[in-house]
mmCIF file of C-alpha atoms and ligand atoms in Angstrom:
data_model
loop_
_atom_site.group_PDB
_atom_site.id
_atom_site.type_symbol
_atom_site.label_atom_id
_atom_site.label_comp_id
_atom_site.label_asym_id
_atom_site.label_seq_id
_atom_site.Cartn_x
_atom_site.Cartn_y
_atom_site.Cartn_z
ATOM 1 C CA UNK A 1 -162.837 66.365 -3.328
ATOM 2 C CA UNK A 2 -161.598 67.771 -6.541
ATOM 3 C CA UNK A 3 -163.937 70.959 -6.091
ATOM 4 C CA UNK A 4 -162.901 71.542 -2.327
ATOM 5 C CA UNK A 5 -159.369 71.565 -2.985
ATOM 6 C CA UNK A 6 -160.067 74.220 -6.066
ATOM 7 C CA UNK A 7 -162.142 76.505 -3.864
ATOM 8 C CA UNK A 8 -159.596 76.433 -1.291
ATOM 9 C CA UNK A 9 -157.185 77.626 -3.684
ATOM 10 C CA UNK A 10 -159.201 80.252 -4.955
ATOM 11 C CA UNK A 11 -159.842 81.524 -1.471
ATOM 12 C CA UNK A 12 -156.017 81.201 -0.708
ATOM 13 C CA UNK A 13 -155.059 83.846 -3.851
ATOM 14 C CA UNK A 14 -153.501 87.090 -2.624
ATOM 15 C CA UNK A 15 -153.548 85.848 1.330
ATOM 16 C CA UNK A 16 -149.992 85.701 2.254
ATOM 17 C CA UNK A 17 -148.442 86.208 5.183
ATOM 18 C CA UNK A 18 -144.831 86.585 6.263
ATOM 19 C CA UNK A 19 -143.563 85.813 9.455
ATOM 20 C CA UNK A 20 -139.861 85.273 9.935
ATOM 21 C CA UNK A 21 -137.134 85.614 12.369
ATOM 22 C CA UNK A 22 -134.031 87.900 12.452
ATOM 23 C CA UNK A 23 -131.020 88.036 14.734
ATOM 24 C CA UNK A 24 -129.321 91.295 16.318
ATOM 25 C CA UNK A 25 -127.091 93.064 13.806
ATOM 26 C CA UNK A 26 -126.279 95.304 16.861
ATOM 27 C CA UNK A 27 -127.269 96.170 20.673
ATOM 28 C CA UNK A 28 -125.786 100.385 21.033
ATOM 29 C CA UNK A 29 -127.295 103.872 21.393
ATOM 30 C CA UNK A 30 -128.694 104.947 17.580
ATOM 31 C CA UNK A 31 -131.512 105.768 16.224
ATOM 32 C CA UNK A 32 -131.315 106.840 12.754
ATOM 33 C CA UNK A 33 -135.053 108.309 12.315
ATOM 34 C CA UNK A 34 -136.113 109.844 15.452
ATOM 35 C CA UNK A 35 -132.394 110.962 16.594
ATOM 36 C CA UNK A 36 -130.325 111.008 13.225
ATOM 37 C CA UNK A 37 -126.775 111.930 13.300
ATOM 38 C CA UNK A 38 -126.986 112.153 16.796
ATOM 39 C CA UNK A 39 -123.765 109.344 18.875
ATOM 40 C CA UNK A 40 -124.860 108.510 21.081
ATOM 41 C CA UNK A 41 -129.048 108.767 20.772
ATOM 42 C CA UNK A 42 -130.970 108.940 24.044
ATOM 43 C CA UNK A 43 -131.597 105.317 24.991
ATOM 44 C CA UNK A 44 -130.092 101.829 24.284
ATOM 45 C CA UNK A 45 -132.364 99.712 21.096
ATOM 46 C CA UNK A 46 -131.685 96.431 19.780
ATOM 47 C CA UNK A 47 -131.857 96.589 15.832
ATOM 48 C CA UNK A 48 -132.528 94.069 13.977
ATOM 49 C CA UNK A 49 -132.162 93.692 9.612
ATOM 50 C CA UNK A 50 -129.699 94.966 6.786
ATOM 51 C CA UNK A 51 -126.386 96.009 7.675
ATOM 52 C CA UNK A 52 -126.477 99.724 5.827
ATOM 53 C CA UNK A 53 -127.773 100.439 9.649
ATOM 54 C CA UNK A 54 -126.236 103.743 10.595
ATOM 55 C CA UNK A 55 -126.409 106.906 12.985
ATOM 56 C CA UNK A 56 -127.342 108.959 9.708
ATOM 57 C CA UNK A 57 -129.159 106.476 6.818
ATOM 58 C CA UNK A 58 -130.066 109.648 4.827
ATOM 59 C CA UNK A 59 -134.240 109.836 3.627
ATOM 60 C CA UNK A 60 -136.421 109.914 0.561
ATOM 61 C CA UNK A 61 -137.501 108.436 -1.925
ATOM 62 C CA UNK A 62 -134.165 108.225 -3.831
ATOM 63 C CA UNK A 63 -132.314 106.630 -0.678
ATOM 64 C CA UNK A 64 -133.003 103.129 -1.107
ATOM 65 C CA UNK A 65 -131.368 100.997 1.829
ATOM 66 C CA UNK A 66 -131.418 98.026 -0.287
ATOM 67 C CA UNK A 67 -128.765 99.434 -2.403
ATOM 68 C CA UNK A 68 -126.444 99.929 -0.027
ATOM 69 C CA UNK A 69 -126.652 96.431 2.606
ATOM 70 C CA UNK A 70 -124.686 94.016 1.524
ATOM 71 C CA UNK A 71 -126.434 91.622 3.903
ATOM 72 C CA UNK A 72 -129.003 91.343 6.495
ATOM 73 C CA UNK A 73 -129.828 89.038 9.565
ATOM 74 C CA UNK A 74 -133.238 88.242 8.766
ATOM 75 C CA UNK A 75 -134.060 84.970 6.936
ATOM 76 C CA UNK A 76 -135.632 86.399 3.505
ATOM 77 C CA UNK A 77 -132.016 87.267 2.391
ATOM 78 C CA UNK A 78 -133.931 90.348 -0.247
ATOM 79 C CA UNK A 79 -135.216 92.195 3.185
ATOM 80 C CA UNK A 80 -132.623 94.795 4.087
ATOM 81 C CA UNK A 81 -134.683 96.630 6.236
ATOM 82 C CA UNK A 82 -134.056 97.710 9.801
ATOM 83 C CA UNK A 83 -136.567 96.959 12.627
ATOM 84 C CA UNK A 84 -135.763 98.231 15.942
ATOM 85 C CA UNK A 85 -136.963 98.865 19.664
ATOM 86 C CA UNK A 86 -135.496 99.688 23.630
ATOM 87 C CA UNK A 87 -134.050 96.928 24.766
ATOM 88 C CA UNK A 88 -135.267 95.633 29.154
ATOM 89 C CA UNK A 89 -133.495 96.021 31.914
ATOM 90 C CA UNK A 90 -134.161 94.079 35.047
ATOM 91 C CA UNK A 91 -133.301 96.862 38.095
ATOM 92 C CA UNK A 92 -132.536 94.708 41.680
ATOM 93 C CA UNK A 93 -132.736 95.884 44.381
ATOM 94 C CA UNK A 94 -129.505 97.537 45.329
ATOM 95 C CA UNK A 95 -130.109 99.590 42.784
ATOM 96 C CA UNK A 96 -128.030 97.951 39.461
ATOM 97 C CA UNK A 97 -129.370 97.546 35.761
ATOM 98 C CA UNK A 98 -129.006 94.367 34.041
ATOM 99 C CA UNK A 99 -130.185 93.714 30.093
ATOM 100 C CA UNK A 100 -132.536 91.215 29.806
ATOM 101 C CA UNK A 101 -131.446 88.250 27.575
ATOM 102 C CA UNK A 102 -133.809 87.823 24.289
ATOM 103 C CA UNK A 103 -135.127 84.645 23.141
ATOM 104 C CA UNK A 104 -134.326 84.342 19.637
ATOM 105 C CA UNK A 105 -137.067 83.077 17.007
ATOM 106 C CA UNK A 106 -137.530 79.158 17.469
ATOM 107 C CA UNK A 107 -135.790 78.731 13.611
ATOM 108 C CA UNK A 108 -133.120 80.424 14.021
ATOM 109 C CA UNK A 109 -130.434 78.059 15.246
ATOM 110 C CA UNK A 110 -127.828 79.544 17.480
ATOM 111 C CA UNK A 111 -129.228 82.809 17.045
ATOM 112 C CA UNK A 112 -129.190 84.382 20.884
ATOM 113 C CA UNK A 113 -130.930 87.419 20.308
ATOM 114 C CA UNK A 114 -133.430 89.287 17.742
ATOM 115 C CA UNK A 115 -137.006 89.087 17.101
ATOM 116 C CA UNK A 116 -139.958 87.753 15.076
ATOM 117 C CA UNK A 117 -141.077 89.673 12.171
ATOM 118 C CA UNK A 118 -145.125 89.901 10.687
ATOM 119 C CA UNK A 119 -146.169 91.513 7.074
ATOM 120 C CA UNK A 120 -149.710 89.962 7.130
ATOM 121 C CA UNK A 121 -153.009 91.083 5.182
ATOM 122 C CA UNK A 122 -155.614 93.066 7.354
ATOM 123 C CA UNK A 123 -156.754 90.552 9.586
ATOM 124 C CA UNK A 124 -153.726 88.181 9.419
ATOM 125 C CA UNK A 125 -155.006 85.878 6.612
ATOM 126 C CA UNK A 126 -157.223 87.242 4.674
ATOM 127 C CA UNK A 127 -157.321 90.370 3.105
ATOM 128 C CA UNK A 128 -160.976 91.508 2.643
ATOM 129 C CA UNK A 129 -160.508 91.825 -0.816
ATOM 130 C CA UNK A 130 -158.319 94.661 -0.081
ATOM 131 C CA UNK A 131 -155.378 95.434 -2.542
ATOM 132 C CA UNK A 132 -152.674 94.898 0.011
ATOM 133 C CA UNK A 133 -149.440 97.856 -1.696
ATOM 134 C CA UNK A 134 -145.940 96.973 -0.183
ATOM 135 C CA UNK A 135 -144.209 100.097 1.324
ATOM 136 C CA UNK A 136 -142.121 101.969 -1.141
ATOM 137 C CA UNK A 137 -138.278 102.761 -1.016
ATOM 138 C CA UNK A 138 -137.733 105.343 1.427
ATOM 139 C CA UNK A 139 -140.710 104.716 3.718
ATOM 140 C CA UNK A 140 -139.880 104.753 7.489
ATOM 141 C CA UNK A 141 -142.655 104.987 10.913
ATOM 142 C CA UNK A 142 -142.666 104.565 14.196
ATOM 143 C CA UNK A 143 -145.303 103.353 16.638
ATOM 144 C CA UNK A 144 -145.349 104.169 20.152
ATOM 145 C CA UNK A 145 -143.676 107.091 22.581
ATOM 146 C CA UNK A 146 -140.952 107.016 24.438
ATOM 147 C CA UNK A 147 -142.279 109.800 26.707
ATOM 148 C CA UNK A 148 -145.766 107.600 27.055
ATOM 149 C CA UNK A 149 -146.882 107.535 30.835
ATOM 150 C CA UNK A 150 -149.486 106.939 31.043
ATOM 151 C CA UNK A 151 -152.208 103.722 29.842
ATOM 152 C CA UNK A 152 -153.407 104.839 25.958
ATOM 153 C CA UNK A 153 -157.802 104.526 25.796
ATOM 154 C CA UNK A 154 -157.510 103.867 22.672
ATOM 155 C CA UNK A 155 -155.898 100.807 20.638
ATOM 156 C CA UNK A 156 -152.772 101.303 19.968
ATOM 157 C CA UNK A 157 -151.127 98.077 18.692
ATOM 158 C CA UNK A 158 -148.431 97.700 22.033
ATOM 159 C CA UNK A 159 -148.835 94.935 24.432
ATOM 160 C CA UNK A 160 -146.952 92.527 26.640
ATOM 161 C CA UNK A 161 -147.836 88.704 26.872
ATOM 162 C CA UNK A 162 -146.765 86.867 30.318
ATOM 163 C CA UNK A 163 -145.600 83.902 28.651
ATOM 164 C CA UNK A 164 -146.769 81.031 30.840
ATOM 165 C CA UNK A 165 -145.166 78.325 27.915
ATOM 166 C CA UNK A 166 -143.329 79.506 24.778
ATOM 167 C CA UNK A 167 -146.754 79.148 23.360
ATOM 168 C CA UNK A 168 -149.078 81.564 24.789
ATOM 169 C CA UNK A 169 -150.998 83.542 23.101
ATOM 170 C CA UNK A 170 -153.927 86.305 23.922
ATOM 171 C CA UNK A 171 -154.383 88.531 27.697
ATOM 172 C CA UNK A 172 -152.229 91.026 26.671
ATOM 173 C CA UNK A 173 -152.030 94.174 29.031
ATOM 174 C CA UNK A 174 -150.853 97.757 27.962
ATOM 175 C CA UNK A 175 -148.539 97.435 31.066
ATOM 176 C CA UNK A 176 -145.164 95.424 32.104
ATOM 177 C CA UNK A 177 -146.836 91.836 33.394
ATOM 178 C CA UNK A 178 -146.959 92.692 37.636
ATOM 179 C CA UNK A 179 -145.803 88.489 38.242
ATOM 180 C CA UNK A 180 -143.278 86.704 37.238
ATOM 181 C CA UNK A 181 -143.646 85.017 33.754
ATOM 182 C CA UNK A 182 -142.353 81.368 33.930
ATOM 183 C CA UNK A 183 -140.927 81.406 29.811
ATOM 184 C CA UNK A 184 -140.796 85.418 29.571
ATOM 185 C CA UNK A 185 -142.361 88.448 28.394
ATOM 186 C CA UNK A 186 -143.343 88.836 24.815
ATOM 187 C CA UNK A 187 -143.779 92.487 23.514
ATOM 188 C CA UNK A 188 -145.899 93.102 20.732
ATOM 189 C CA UNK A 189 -145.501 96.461 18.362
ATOM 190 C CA UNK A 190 -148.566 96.261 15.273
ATOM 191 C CA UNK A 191 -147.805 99.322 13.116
ATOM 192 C CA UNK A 192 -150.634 101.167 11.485
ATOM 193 C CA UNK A 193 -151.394 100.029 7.907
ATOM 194 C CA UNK A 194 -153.001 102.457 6.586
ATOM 195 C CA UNK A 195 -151.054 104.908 4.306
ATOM 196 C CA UNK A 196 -151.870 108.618 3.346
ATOM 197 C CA UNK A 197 -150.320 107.338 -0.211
ATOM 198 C CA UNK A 198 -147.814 110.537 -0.383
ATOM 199 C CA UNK A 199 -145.401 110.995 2.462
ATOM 200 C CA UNK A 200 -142.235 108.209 3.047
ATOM 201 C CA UNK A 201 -142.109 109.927 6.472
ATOM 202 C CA UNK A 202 -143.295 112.826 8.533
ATOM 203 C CA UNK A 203 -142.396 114.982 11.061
ATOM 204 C CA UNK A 204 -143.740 112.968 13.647
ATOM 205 C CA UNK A 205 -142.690 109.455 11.986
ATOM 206 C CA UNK A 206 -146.663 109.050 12.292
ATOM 207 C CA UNK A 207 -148.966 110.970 11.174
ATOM 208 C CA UNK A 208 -148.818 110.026 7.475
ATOM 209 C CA UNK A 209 -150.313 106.384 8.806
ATOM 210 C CA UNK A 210 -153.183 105.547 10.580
ATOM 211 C CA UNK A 211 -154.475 102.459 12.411
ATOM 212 C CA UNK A 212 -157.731 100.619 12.175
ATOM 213 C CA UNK A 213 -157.011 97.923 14.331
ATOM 214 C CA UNK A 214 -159.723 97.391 16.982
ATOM 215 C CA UNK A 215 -158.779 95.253 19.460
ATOM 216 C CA UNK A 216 -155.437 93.400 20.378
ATOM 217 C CA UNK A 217 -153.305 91.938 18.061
ATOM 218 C CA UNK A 218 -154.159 90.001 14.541
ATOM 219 C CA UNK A 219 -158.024 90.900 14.750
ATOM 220 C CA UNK A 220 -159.906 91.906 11.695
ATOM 221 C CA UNK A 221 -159.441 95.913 11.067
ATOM 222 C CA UNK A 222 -161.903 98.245 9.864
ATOM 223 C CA UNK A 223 -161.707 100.061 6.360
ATOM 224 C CA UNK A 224 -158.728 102.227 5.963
ATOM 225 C CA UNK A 225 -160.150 106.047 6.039
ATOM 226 C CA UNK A 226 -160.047 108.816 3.197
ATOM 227 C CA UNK A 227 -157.355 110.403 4.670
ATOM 228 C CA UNK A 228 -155.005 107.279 4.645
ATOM 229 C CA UNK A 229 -156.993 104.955 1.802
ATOM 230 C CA UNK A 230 -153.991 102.816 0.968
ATOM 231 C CA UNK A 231 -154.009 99.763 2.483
ATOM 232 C CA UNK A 232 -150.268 98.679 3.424
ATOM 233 C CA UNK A 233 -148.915 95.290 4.940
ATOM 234 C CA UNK A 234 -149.778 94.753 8.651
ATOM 235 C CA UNK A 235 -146.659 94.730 10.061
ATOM 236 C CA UNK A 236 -145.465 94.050 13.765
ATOM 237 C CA UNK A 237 -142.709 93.147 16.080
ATOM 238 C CA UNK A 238 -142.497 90.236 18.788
ATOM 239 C CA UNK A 239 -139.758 90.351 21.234
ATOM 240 C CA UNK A 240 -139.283 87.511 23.838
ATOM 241 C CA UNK A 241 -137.614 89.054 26.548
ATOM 242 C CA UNK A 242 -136.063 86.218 28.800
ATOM 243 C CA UNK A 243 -136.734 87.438 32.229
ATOM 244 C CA UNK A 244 -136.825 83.752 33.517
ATOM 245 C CA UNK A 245 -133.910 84.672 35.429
ATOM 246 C CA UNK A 246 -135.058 86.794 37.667
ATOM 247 C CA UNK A 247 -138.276 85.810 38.174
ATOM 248 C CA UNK A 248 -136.868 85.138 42.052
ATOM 249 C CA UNK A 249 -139.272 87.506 43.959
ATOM 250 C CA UNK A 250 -136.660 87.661 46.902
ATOM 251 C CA UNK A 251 -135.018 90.021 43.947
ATOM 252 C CA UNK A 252 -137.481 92.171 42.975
ATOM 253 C CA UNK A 253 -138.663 95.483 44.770
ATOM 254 C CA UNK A 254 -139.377 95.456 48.511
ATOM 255 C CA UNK A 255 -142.802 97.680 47.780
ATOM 256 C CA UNK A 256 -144.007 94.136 45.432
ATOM 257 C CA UNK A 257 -143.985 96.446 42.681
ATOM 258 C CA UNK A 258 -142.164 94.815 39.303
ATOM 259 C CA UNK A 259 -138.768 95.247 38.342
ATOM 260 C CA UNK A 260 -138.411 95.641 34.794
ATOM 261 C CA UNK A 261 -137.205 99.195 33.018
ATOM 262 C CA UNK A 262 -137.160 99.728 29.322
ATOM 263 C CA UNK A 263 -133.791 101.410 28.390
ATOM 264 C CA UNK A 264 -135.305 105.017 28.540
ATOM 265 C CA UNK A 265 -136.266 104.432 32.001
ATOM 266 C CA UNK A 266 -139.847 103.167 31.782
ATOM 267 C CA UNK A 267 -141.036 101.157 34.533
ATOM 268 C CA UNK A 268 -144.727 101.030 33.330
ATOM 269 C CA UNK A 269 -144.309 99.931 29.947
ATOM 270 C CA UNK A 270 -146.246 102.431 28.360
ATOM 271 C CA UNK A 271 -143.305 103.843 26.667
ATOM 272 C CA UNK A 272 -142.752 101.112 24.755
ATOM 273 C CA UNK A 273 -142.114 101.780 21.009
ATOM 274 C CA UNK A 274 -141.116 100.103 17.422
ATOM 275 C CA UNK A 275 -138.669 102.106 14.307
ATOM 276 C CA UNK A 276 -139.222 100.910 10.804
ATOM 277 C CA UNK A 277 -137.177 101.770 7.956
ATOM 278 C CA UNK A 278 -138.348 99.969 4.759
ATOM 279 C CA UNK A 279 -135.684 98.381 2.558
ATOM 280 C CA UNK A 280 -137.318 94.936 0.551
ATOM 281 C CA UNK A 281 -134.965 94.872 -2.471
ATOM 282 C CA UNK A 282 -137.014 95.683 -5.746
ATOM 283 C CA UNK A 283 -140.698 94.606 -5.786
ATOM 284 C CA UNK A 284 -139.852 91.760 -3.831
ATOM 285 C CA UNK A 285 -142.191 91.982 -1.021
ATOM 286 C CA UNK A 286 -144.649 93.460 -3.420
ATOM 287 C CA UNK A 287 -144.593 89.896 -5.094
ATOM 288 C CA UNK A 288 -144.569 88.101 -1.357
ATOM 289 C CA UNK A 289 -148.121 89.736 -0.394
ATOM 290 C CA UNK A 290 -149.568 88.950 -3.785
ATOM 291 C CA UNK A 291 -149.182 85.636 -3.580
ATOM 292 C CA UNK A 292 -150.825 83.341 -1.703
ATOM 293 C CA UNK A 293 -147.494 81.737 0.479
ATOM 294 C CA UNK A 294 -147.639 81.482 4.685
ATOM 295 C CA UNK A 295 -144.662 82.448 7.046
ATOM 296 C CA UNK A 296 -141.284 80.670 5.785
ATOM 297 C CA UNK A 297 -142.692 78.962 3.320
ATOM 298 C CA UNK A 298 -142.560 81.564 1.105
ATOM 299 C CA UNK A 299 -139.123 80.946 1.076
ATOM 300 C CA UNK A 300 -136.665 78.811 -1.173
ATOM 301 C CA UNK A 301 -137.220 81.537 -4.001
ATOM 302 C CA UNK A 302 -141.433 80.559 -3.326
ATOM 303 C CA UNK A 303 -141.316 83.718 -3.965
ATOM 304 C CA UNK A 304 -138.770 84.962 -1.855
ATOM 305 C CA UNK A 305 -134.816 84.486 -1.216
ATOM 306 C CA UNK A 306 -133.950 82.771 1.742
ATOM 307 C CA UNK A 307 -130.739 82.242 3.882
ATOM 308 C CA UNK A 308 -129.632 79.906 6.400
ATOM 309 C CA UNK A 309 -128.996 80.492 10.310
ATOM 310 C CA UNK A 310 -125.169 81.273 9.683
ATOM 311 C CA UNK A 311 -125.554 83.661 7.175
ATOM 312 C CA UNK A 312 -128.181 85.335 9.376
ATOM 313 C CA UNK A 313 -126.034 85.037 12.618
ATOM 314 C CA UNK A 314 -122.765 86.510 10.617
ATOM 315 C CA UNK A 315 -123.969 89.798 9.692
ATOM 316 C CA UNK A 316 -123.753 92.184 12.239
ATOM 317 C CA UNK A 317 -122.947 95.844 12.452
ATOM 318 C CA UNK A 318 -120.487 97.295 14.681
ATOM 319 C CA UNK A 319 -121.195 98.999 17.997
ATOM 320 C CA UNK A 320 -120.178 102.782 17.360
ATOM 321 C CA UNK A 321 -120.770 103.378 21.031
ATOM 322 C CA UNK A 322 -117.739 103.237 23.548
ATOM 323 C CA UNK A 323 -119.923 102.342 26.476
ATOM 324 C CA UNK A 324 -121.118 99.193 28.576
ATOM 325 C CA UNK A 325 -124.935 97.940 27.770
ATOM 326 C CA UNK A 326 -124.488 94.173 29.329
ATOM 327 C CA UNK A 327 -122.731 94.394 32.694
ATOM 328 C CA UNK A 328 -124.500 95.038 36.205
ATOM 329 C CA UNK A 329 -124.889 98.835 35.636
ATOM 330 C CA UNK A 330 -125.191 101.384 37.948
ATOM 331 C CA UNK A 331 -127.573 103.743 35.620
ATOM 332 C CA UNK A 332 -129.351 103.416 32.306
ATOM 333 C CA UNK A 333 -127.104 104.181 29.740
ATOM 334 C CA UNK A 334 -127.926 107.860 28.862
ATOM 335 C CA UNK A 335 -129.351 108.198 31.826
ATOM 336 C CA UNK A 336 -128.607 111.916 33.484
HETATM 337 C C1 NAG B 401 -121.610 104.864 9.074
HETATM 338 O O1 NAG B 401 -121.348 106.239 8.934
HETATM 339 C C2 NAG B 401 -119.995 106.612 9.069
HETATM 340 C C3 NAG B 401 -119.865 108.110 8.946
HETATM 341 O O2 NAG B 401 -120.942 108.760 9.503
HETATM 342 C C4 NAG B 401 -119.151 105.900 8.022
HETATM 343 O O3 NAG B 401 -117.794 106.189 8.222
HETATM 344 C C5 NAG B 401 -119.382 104.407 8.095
HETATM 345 O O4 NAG B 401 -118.706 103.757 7.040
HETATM 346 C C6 NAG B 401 -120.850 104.087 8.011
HETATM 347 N N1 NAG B 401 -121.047 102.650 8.217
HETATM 348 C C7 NAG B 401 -121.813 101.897 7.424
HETATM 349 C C8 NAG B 401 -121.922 100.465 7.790
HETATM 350 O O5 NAG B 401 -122.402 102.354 6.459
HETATM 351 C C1 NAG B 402 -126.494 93.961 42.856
HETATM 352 O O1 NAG B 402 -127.395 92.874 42.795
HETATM 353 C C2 NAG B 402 -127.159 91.938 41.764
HETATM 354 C C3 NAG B 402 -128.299 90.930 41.788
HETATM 355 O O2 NAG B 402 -128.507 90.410 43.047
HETATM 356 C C4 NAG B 402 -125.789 91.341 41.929
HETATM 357 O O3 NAG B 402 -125.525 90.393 40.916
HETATM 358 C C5 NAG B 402 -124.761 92.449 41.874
HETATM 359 O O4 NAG B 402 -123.464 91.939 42.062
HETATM 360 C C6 NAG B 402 -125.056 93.490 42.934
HETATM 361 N N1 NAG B 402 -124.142 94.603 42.782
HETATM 362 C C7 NAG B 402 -123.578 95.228 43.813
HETATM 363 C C8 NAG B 402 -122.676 96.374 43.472
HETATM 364 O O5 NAG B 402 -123.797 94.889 44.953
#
């Protein structure tokens, strides 16, 4: 017995993996990385993370977010970073936009909005003895185009799950679900991991990462290439997307075709796409993927900070955006 429970904490060393929810700090037309400066950006995103969220968040290596928040809406209260993607609209069929509610992570009490948050080894627990480095200050990607139309042939890391029960788990399709989904639509962004170990950010947002992931989601990945040879946290996005109320096929298109939009106007769901701006306070999540601790667990100081539901729900940052995102619209906002 004694010798079991040793060799299962030898094979736990080094195998953490964070997942944790966070509410909306804001719903409004930004995006700091691919549009900076620019009010309002193209299309509406729902943001979740530290509160030094802005239209212009300035870059490099010197421009550490964490400095700046002074608090953040996920539950490890030293992760100021901002996480971000479109928000859905369901279109009916006169013609009107409505958002689609999100269903906030399961922990976070009276949260009604945000999403669930992954830093995980290479293939979710265990990290093939691979050195797993935490991004460093200034680091930002994105996964995913907006101006996607049509299905990617390779992996990519985006998917939709038609949640049959809050608990389901695997058929993912590259495309919006074509039935109704009786407990919503789950989408999935898994960034790349691996890292060219020079550039924070690049032109693209992309190109200095690169993704090994084979299949779907949380599968073993291959070796990180020579190009990109450090190995970075896995990290991805879940959004539940509440469609149960209109799931009343009276409502959707007369042609049976489905009736969801992302926010730039996507009706396949190709376009979907994920922002990350870095901003773990210190070598705090450094410490988090060295040690051995699973989802919120590693809270309560074990090795992270934590925070409870109101401090999460309270910080928020202000819409800077003079325009409607919740009525029944009559176009997209930004939409020409
Ligand atoms: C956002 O930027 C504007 C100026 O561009 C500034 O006035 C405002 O204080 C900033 N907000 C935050 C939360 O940093
Ligand atoms: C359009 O349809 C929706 C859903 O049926 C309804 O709630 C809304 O009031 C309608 N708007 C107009 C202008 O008819």
């Amino acid at each position: 017995m004694k010798s079991t429970l040793l060799a299962l904490a030898f094979a736990a060393s080094s195998q953490a993996a964070l997942r944790f929810g966070c509410s909306s700090i804001s719903i409004q037309r930004l995006d700091p990385l691919v549009e900076p400066g620019r009010i309002p950006s193209a299309h509406v995103h729902q943001i979740v993370g530290g509160n030094s969220f802005n239209a212009t968040m300035g870059s490099g290596a010197n421009n550490d977010i964490a400095d700046r928040a002074t608090c953040t809406s996920c539950f490890f209260s030293e992760d100021f970073s901002n996480y971000w993607t479109a928000v859905l609209y369901f279109k009916a069929r006169n013609g009107t936009f409505k958002r689609v509610p999100i269903k906030a992570n399961s922990a976070l009490e009276g949260s009604t909005d945000g999403m669930t948050i992954y830093y995980t080894q290479k293939d979710f627990n265990s990290n093939g003895n691979a050195k797993i480095t935490a991004f460093p200050p200034g680091f930002r990607m994105t996964v995913g185009s907006p101006t996607t139309t049509e299905k990617s042939d390779v992996v990519n890391g985006l998917s939709y799950t038609c949640l049959q029960n809050i608990n389901t788990r695997g058929s993912e399709t590259q495309e919006f679900p074509t039935k109704p989904c009786p407990a919503g639509i789950m989408a999935i962004h898994h960034f790349p991991a691996c890292w060219d170990g020079k550039n924070l950010d690049s032109p693209d947002h992309q190109s200095h990462m690169y993704s090994t992931t084979k299949k779907g989601t949380f599968v073993e990945a291959g070796p990180c290439p020579a190009s990109h040879p450090v190995r970075m946290p896995q990290l991805a996005y879940e959004t539940i997307w509440d469609t149960t109320k209109f799931n009343d096929k009276s409502q959707w298109p007369a042609d049976g075709s489905q009736p969801f939009v992302w926010s730039m106007g996507d009706r396949t769901g190709y376009a979907t796409h994920g922002d990350y701006v870095f901003g773990w306070k210190g070598d705090s999540l450094q410490k988090a993927m060295d040690s051995s601790c699973m989802f919120q667990a590693c809270g309560n100081g074990k090795p992270l900070l934590s925070q409870n539901a109101a401090a999460i729900n309270n910080c928020k940052v202000k819409s800077t955006i003079n325009e409607d995102t919740e009525g029944w619209l009559t176009s997209l906002p930004g939409a020409m």
